[in-house]
Coordinates of C-alpha atoms in Angstrom, one line a residue:
Chain A
M288 CA 130.9 82.3 85.7
N289 CA 128.5 83.1 88.5
S290 CA 131.1 84.2 91.1
I291 CA 131.5 86.9 93.6
H292 CA 132.9 89.5 91.2
D293 CA 129.4 89.8 89.7
M294 CA 128.3 92.3 92.4
G295 CA 125.6 94.4 90.7
G296 CA 122.5 94.5 93.0
M297 CA 124.0 92.7 96.0
H298 CA 123.0 93.9 99.4
G299 CA 124.9 94.2 102.6
F300 CA 128.1 96.0 101.8
G301 CA 127.2 99.2 103.7
A302 CA 127.9 102.8 103.0
I303 CA 130.1 104.1 100.2
P304 CA 133.7 104.5 101.6
I305 CA 134.3 108.1 100.5
D306 CA 137.7 109.6 101.5
E307 CA 138.2 113.0 99.9
N308 CA 141.9 113.1 100.7
E309 CA 143.0 109.6 99.8
P310 CA 146.3 109.2 98.0
V311 CA 146.4 107.6 94.6
F312 CA 148.2 104.7 96.1
H313 CA 148.1 103.9 99.8
D314 CA 151.4 102.2 99.6
E315 CA 154.3 102.1 97.2
W316 CA 153.7 98.4 96.4
E317 CA 150.3 99.2 94.8
G318 CA 151.9 101.6 92.3
K319 CA 154.6 99.0 91.5
T320 CA 151.9 96.4 91.0
V321 CA 150.1 98.5 88.4
A322 CA 153.4 99.4 86.7
M323 CA 154.4 95.8 86.5
R324 CA 151.0 94.9 85.0
I325 CA 151.2 97.5 82.3
A326 CA 154.9 96.6 81.6
M327 CA 153.9 92.9 81.3
N328 CA 151.3 93.7 78.7
A329 CA 154.2 94.1 76.2
W330 CA 154.7 90.3 76.3
R331 CA 151.2 89.8 75.0
K332 CA 151.1 86.6 77.0
W333 CA 147.6 87.4 78.1
N334 CA 144.9 89.9 77.2
I335 CA 142.5 92.0 79.3
D336 CA 139.8 89.3 79.2
M337 CA 142.2 86.7 80.5
A338 CA 143.4 89.1 83.2
R339 CA 139.8 89.8 84.4
H340 CA 139.0 86.1 84.4
T341 CA 142.0 85.3 86.5
V342 CA 140.6 87.5 89.2
E343 CA 137.1 86.0 88.8
R344 CA 138.5 82.5 89.5
F345 CA 139.5 83.5 93.1
S346 CA 137.3 81.8 95.6
P347 CA 134.5 84.1 96.8
G348 CA 136.1 84.2 100.3
E349 CA 139.5 85.1 99.0
Y350 CA 138.1 87.7 96.7
L351 CA 136.1 89.5 99.4
G352 CA 139.1 89.4 101.8
M353 CA 141.4 91.2 99.4
S354 CA 141.7 94.8 98.4
Y355 CA 141.6 95.8 94.8
Y356 CA 145.4 95.9 94.4
E357 CA 145.8 92.8 96.5
R358 CA 143.7 91.0 93.8
W359 CA 145.9 92.6 91.2
I360 CA 149.3 91.4 92.6
T361 CA 147.9 88.0 93.3
S362 CA 146.4 87.6 89.8
L363 CA 149.6 88.9 88.3
A364 CA 151.5 86.0 90.0
D365 CA 148.9 83.6 88.7
M366 CA 149.2 84.8 85.1
L367 CA 153.0 84.8 85.2
V368 CA 153.0 81.2 86.3
E369 CA 150.3 80.2 83.9
A370 CA 152.3 81.8 81.0
D371 CA 155.4 80.0 82.1
L372 CA 157.3 83.2 82.6
V373 CA 158.0 82.2 86.2
S374 CA 157.3 79.1 88.2
L375 CA 155.3 78.8 91.5
A376 CA 158.5 77.7 93.2
E377 CA 160.4 80.8 92.0
I378 CA 157.7 83.0 93.3
A379 CA 157.5 81.2 96.6
N380 CA 161.3 81.3 97.0
G381 CA 161.6 84.9 95.7
R382 CA 164.5 84.0 93.4
A383 CA 165.0 82.6 89.9
G384 CA 165.6 79.0 89.3
P385 CA 168.1 77.5 86.9
G386 CA 167.3 78.1 83.2
E387 CA 167.8 80.5 80.4
K388 CA 167.1 84.2 80.8
Q389 CA 164.0 85.5 79.0
T390 CA 164.5 88.3 76.5
P391 CA 162.3 91.3 77.0
P392 CA 160.1 91.9 74.0
L393 CA 160.8 95.6 73.9
T394 CA 162.9 98.2 75.6
A395 CA 161.6 100.6 78.2
D396 CA 161.9 103.3 75.5
A397 CA 159.2 101.6 73.4
V398 CA 156.7 101.2 76.2
P399 CA 155.2 104.7 76.1
V400 CA 154.7 104.3 72.3
M401 CA 152.9 101.0 72.8
I402 CA 150.7 102.5 75.5
K403 CA 149.9 105.4 73.3
N404 CA 148.8 103.2 70.4
G405 CA 146.8 101.1 72.9
R406 CA 145.1 97.8 72.2
P407 CA 141.7 98.8 71.1
S408 CA 139.0 96.1 71.1
A409 CA 137.2 97.3 67.9
R410 CA 137.5 94.9 64.9
E411 CA 136.5 94.8 61.3
L412 CA 133.6 92.4 60.6
D413 CA 132.0 91.5 57.3
I414 CA 128.8 90.4 58.9
S415 CA 126.3 93.3 59.3
A416 CA 124.7 94.1 62.6
R417 CA 121.6 92.0 63.5
F418 CA 120.0 94.8 65.6
Q419 CA 119.4 98.5 64.9
V420 CA 118.9 101.4 67.4
G421 CA 115.4 101.2 68.8
A422 CA 115.1 97.4 68.6
A423 CA 113.7 95.5 71.6
V424 CA 116.0 92.7 72.7
R425 CA 115.9 90.0 75.3
T426 CA 119.1 88.8 77.0
N427 CA 120.1 85.2 77.4
T428 CA 119.4 83.3 80.5
D429 CA 122.5 81.1 80.2
N430 CA 124.9 80.6 83.1
P431 CA 128.2 80.1 81.4
T432 CA 130.9 78.6 83.6
G433 CA 133.7 80.6 81.9
H434 CA 134.2 84.3 81.5
T435 CA 131.2 86.4 80.4
R436 CA 130.3 90.1 80.6
L437 CA 126.5 89.6 80.9
P438 CA 126.0 90.2 84.6
R439 CA 123.4 88.0 86.4
Y440 CA 121.1 91.0 87.1
A441 CA 120.6 91.6 83.4
R442 CA 120.0 88.0 82.3
G443 CA 116.6 87.2 80.7
R444 CA 115.6 90.8 80.7
T445 CA 114.2 93.0 77.9
G446 CA 115.8 96.2 76.9
E447 CA 116.2 98.6 74.0
I448 CA 119.3 99.1 71.7
V449 CA 120.5 102.7 72.1
I450 CA 123.9 102.6 70.4
C451 CA 125.5 100.2 67.9
H452 CA 129.2 100.3 68.8
G453 CA 130.4 98.2 65.8
A454 CA 132.3 94.9 66.1
H455 CA 134.5 94.2 69.1
V456 CA 136.5 91.4 70.5
F457 CA 134.2 88.9 72.3
P458 CA 135.5 88.4 75.8
D459 CA 133.8 85.1 76.4
A460 CA 136.0 83.6 73.7
S461 CA 139.1 85.8 74.1
A462 CA 139.4 85.0 77.9
H463 CA 139.9 81.3 77.0
G464 CA 142.3 81.5 74.1
G465 CA 139.5 81.6 71.6
G466 CA 141.0 84.5 69.7
D467 CA 139.2 87.8 69.0
A468 CA 136.0 86.1 67.6
P469 CA 134.5 89.6 67.1
Q470 CA 130.8 90.3 67.4
H471 CA 128.7 93.4 67.1
L472 CA 128.4 95.3 70.4
Y473 CA 125.4 97.3 71.5
A474 CA 124.6 99.7 74.3
V475 CA 121.3 98.3 75.6
R476 CA 119.1 100.3 78.0
F477 CA 116.9 98.5 80.6
S478 CA 114.3 100.2 82.7
A479 CA 115.1 100.0 86.4
R480 CA 111.8 98.2 87.0
E481 CA 112.6 95.5 84.4
L482 CA 115.8 94.8 86.3
W483 CA 114.8 95.4 89.9
G484 CA 111.0 95.1 90.1
N485 CA 108.3 97.5 91.2
S486 CA 110.2 99.1 94.0
A487 CA 112.6 100.7 91.5
E488 CA 111.9 104.2 90.2
P489 CA 109.9 104.0 87.0
K490 CA 112.0 106.5 85.0
N491 CA 115.5 105.2 86.0
S492 CA 117.4 103.0 83.7
V493 CA 120.7 101.0 83.5
I494 CA 122.7 100.9 80.3
L495 CA 125.0 97.9 79.5
D496 CA 127.2 97.1 76.6
L497 CA 126.2 93.7 75.3
W498 CA 127.6 91.5 72.5
E499 CA 125.2 90.2 69.8
S500 CA 125.2 86.6 71.0
Y501 CA 123.9 87.7 74.4
L502 CA 120.8 89.1 72.7
N503 CA 117.6 87.8 71.1
N504 CA 114.6 89.4 69.4
A505 CA 112.2 90.4 72.1
Chain B
M37 CA 139.3 75.7 84.1
S38 CA 142.6 74.1 83.0
D39 CA 144.5 71.9 85.4
K40 CA 147.0 74.6 85.8
Q41 CA 144.3 77.1 86.7
V42 CA 142.8 74.8 89.3
E43 CA 146.3 74.1 90.8
L44 CA 147.0 77.9 91.0
N45 CA 143.7 78.6 92.7
E46 CA 143.8 75.7 95.1
H47 CA 147.5 75.6 96.0
G48 CA 149.2 78.6 94.4
H49 CA 147.7 81.2 96.7
E50 CA 148.8 79.2 99.7
L51 CA 152.4 79.4 98.4
L52 CA 151.9 83.1 98.1
A53 CA 150.8 83.4 101.7
W54 CA 154.3 84.3 102.9
S55 CA 153.1 85.8 106.2
D56 CA 152.4 82.2 107.3
D57 CA 155.9 81.1 106.2
S58 CA 158.5 80.6 108.9
R59 CA 161.2 81.7 106.5
H60 CA 159.7 85.2 106.3
D61 CA 158.8 86.4 109.8
V62 CA 156.5 89.2 108.7
D63 CA 153.1 90.4 109.7
E64 CA 150.1 90.6 107.5
A65 CA 150.6 94.3 106.6
D66 CA 154.0 93.5 105.0
H67 CA 152.8 90.6 103.0
Y68 CA 152.0 92.4 99.8
V69 CA 155.0 94.7 100.1
L70 CA 157.2 91.7 100.0
M71 CA 155.2 90.0 97.3
A72 CA 155.4 93.0 94.9
D73 CA 159.1 93.4 95.5
A74 CA 159.8 89.7 95.2
I75 CA 157.9 89.5 91.9
R76 CA 159.5 92.6 90.5
D77 CA 163.0 91.4 91.5
L78 CA 162.3 88.0 90.0
L79 CA 161.0 89.4 86.7
I80 CA 164.1 91.6 86.4
E81 CA 166.5 88.8 87.4
K82 CA 164.9 86.5 84.8
G83 CA 165.0 89.3 82.2
V84 CA 161.2 89.5 81.8
I85 CA 161.2 93.2 82.5
K86 CA 163.9 95.8 82.8
A87 CA 164.4 97.8 86.0
G88 CA 163.5 101.0 84.0
D89 CA 160.1 99.6 82.9
V90 CA 158.5 99.9 86.3
R91 CA 159.8 103.4 86.8
E92 CA 158.6 104.4 83.2
Q93 CA 155.2 103.1 83.9
L94 CA 154.9 104.9 87.2
E95 CA 155.9 108.1 85.5
F96 CA 153.3 107.6 82.8
M97 CA 150.6 106.9 85.3
D98 CA 151.6 110.1 87.2
S99 CA 151.1 112.1 84.0
R100 CA 147.4 111.0 83.9
S101 CA 144.9 112.9 86.0
E102 CA 141.4 114.2 85.9
D103 CA 142.8 117.4 84.3
M104 CA 142.5 115.7 80.9
G105 CA 138.8 115.0 81.4
A106 CA 138.2 118.5 82.7
R107 CA 139.7 120.0 79.6
I108 CA 137.4 117.9 77.4
V109 CA 134.3 119.0 79.4
A110 CA 135.3 122.6 79.4
R111 CA 135.7 122.7 75.7
A112 CA 132.3 121.0 75.3
W113 CA 130.7 123.7 77.4
A114 CA 132.5 126.5 75.6
N115 CA 132.2 125.1 72.0
P116 CA 128.8 123.7 70.8
D117 CA 130.4 122.3 67.7
F118 CA 132.9 120.3 69.7
K119 CA 130.2 119.2 72.1
E120 CA 128.2 117.8 69.2
R121 CA 131.2 115.8 67.9
L122 CA 132.1 114.7 71.4
L123 CA 128.6 113.2 72.0
A124 CA 128.5 111.6 68.6
N125 CA 131.9 109.9 68.8
G126 CA 134.0 110.6 71.9
T127 CA 137.0 108.6 70.7
E128 CA 137.3 110.6 67.4
A129 CA 136.5 114.0 69.0
I130 CA 139.2 113.9 71.7
K131 CA 141.9 113.2 69.1
E132 CA 142.4 117.0 68.9
F133 CA 143.7 116.8 72.5
D134 CA 146.4 114.3 71.8
I135 CA 145.2 112.1 74.7
P136 CA 146.1 108.4 74.3
M137 CA 143.1 106.2 75.0
L138 CA 144.7 102.9 76.0
D139 CA 142.5 99.8 75.5
A140 CA 139.2 101.5 75.1
E141 CA 136.8 103.8 73.2
L142 CA 135.2 106.8 74.8
V143 CA 131.5 107.4 75.1
V144 CA 130.4 110.7 76.5
V145 CA 126.9 111.0 78.1
E146 CA 125.3 114.4 78.7
N147 CA 123.5 115.4 81.9
T148 CA 120.3 117.4 81.3
N149 CA 117.5 118.7 83.5
E150 CA 115.7 115.5 82.6
F151 CA 118.4 112.9 83.0
H152 CA 121.4 112.4 85.3
N153 CA 124.1 109.9 84.2
M154 CA 126.5 108.0 86.5
V155 CA 129.1 105.4 85.7
V156 CA 130.0 102.2 87.5
C157 CA 131.6 98.9 86.7
T158 CA 129.8 96.1 88.6
L159 CA 132.0 93.3 87.3
C160 CA 135.5 94.7 87.9
S161 CA 136.4 98.4 88.1
C162 CA 136.7 99.6 84.5
Y163 CA 137.4 103.4 84.5
P164 CA 138.7 105.9 81.9
R165 CA 142.2 106.1 83.4
T166 CA 143.8 107.9 80.6
I167 CA 141.5 110.9 81.0
L168 CA 140.7 110.7 84.8
G169 CA 143.8 109.1 86.2
M170 CA 143.6 106.2 88.6
P171 CA 140.1 105.5 90.1
P172 CA 139.3 106.5 93.6
D173 CA 138.9 103.7 96.2
W174 CA 135.2 104.2 96.5
Y175 CA 134.8 103.5 92.7
K176 CA 136.5 100.2 93.2
S177 CA 134.6 99.4 96.4
K178 CA 132.2 96.5 96.7
T179 CA 129.6 98.9 98.0
Y180 CA 129.6 101.2 95.0
R181 CA 129.8 98.3 92.6
S182 CA 126.9 96.5 94.2
R183 CA 124.5 99.4 95.0
S184 CA 124.9 101.9 92.1
V185 CA 122.8 99.9 89.6
N186 CA 119.8 99.3 91.9
E187 CA 119.7 102.3 94.3
P188 CA 121.5 105.1 92.4
R189 CA 119.6 107.9 94.1
A190 CA 120.6 106.6 97.6
V191 CA 124.2 106.3 96.5
L192 CA 124.2 109.8 95.1
K193 CA 122.9 111.1 98.4
E194 CA 125.9 109.7 100.1
F195 CA 128.0 111.9 97.9
G196 CA 125.9 114.9 99.0
T197 CA 124.1 114.9 95.6
D198 CA 120.4 115.5 96.0
L199 CA 118.7 115.2 92.6
A200 CA 115.3 116.7 92.0
D201 CA 112.6 114.0 92.1
D202 CA 111.8 114.5 88.4
V203 CA 115.3 113.9 87.3
A204 CA 115.7 110.3 86.2
V205 CA 119.0 108.5 86.7
R206 CA 120.8 106.6 83.9
V207 CA 123.4 104.3 85.3
H208 CA 126.1 103.1 82.9
D209 CA 127.5 99.7 83.9
S210 CA 130.7 99.9 81.8
N211 CA 131.1 96.1 81.4
A212 CA 132.8 96.3 77.9
D213 CA 135.9 98.2 76.8
M214 CA 133.9 101.3 76.1
R215 CA 134.7 104.0 78.6
Y216 CA 132.1 106.4 79.8
L217 CA 132.6 110.0 80.7
V218 CA 129.7 112.2 82.1
L219 CA 129.3 115.7 80.7
P220 CA 128.0 117.5 83.7
L221 CA 125.5 120.4 83.5
R222 CA 127.4 123.7 83.0
P223 CA 127.0 125.8 86.2
E224 CA 124.9 129.0 85.9
G225 CA 126.8 132.3 86.0
T226 CA 129.7 131.1 83.8
D227 CA 128.8 132.9 80.5
G228 CA 131.8 134.0 78.6
W229 CA 134.3 132.0 80.8
S230 CA 137.4 130.7 79.0
E231 CA 138.0 127.0 78.7
P232 CA 140.8 127.0 81.4
E233 CA 138.5 128.9 83.8
L234 CA 135.6 126.5 83.1
A235 CA 137.9 123.5 83.6
K236 CA 138.5 124.5 87.2
L237 CA 134.8 123.8 87.9
V238 CA 135.0 120.2 86.5
S239 CA 135.8 117.8 89.3
R240 CA 136.6 114.1 88.9
D241 CA 133.4 113.1 90.7
S242 CA 131.3 115.2 88.3
M243 CA 132.7 113.3 85.4
I244 CA 131.9 109.9 87.0
G245 CA 128.5 111.4 87.7
V246 CA 128.3 111.3 91.5
S247 CA 128.4 115.0 91.9
P248 CA 127.5 118.1 89.9
A249 CA 130.2 120.4 88.6
T250 CA 131.5 123.0 91.1
E251 CA 129.4 126.2 91.4
P252 CA 131.5 129.3 90.7
A253 CA 132.4 131.2 93.8
T254 CA 130.2 134.2 94.2
E255 CA 132.0 137.5 94.0
P256 CA 132.3 139.1 97.5
E257 CA 130.3 142.3 97.7
T258 CA 132.5 145.4 97.7

């Protein structure tokens, strides 16, 4: 979707806020939020694509007004409600309503093991890759209303395949309950001038990882 | 969007705005403190998570830091054979470190005298947490996310990094679940250094690609 999260190339946000002595978390609640998010992954009620899309659905004003972890805690609440693990009323009241207790899917002991094994996005796929390294490709100009990982600044642009990553879960499907729907994934290099016009430095480039259905023969 | 998603976005966040709620007389700063505690307590009360889960996760996160990435870079500097394997397939190569890679695969990109690499995630804030720890605020900032892709040299200058004019910048927008790690140029004057010595020169920022590796301190004249 064409929302505020797609920030590449936007103007007006000022200087980079560099603080050499910043703490990892500015407040304890930020750490707790990250911890809860990771712990909740064990339920497998949502995947990383759904989690990203939940933040993208915030209105632009709301998104800009929140810090990174403020978006994380708010989207966690959204996902818990959407997955029926808690209700909006319970969150608003801060206490559980009547009903049966949930059963945790794993004990705390098992969490580090799950994290260590991870949830990689690579998948086996019988279909061979359509593009090879060195191929010229042109990206789609579509404006999907759902989740997508083709940013606006790279739509309708011509680049060159530089790495074939193999097949990976397709976020545009996975974010909407469409399963893994794996596709071949490629690192595609675009010259800075192709993306930003003649004011860009001619030798600079931007590399994006793009799924096969985003790409066409150039 | 589903009906539930629309309802959440249109009304749910109002319900979450407790600072406006007369039952909770709190100021804006405490809003998210209360929210995180309330959600945690609710999840524990409902049996969704156990009290120990949050602590376990915090301990796991504390065990992640840029030291992991620095060890990888130091070995690549010291061992050409490892470097070759690392650049060919980062995920496979770092298995000898026993570093868990979470949800992602690792792609290592090498700085040369011709090309300088830097990493951003314009769409969210994807970052190789398992080898660099939690991302710094600037990495997650709207400014870094918006500007890095179209004015990288200006962004680098703000970090005090002045690239020679003939060095081209390659910006990696890590929009998929491939995680990028920059292999910085090895500083001059480090011939024969051990991996642990080299690792001390590898800063977090040099592995994101906004700074060079740290120059070795010159020996004071005696």
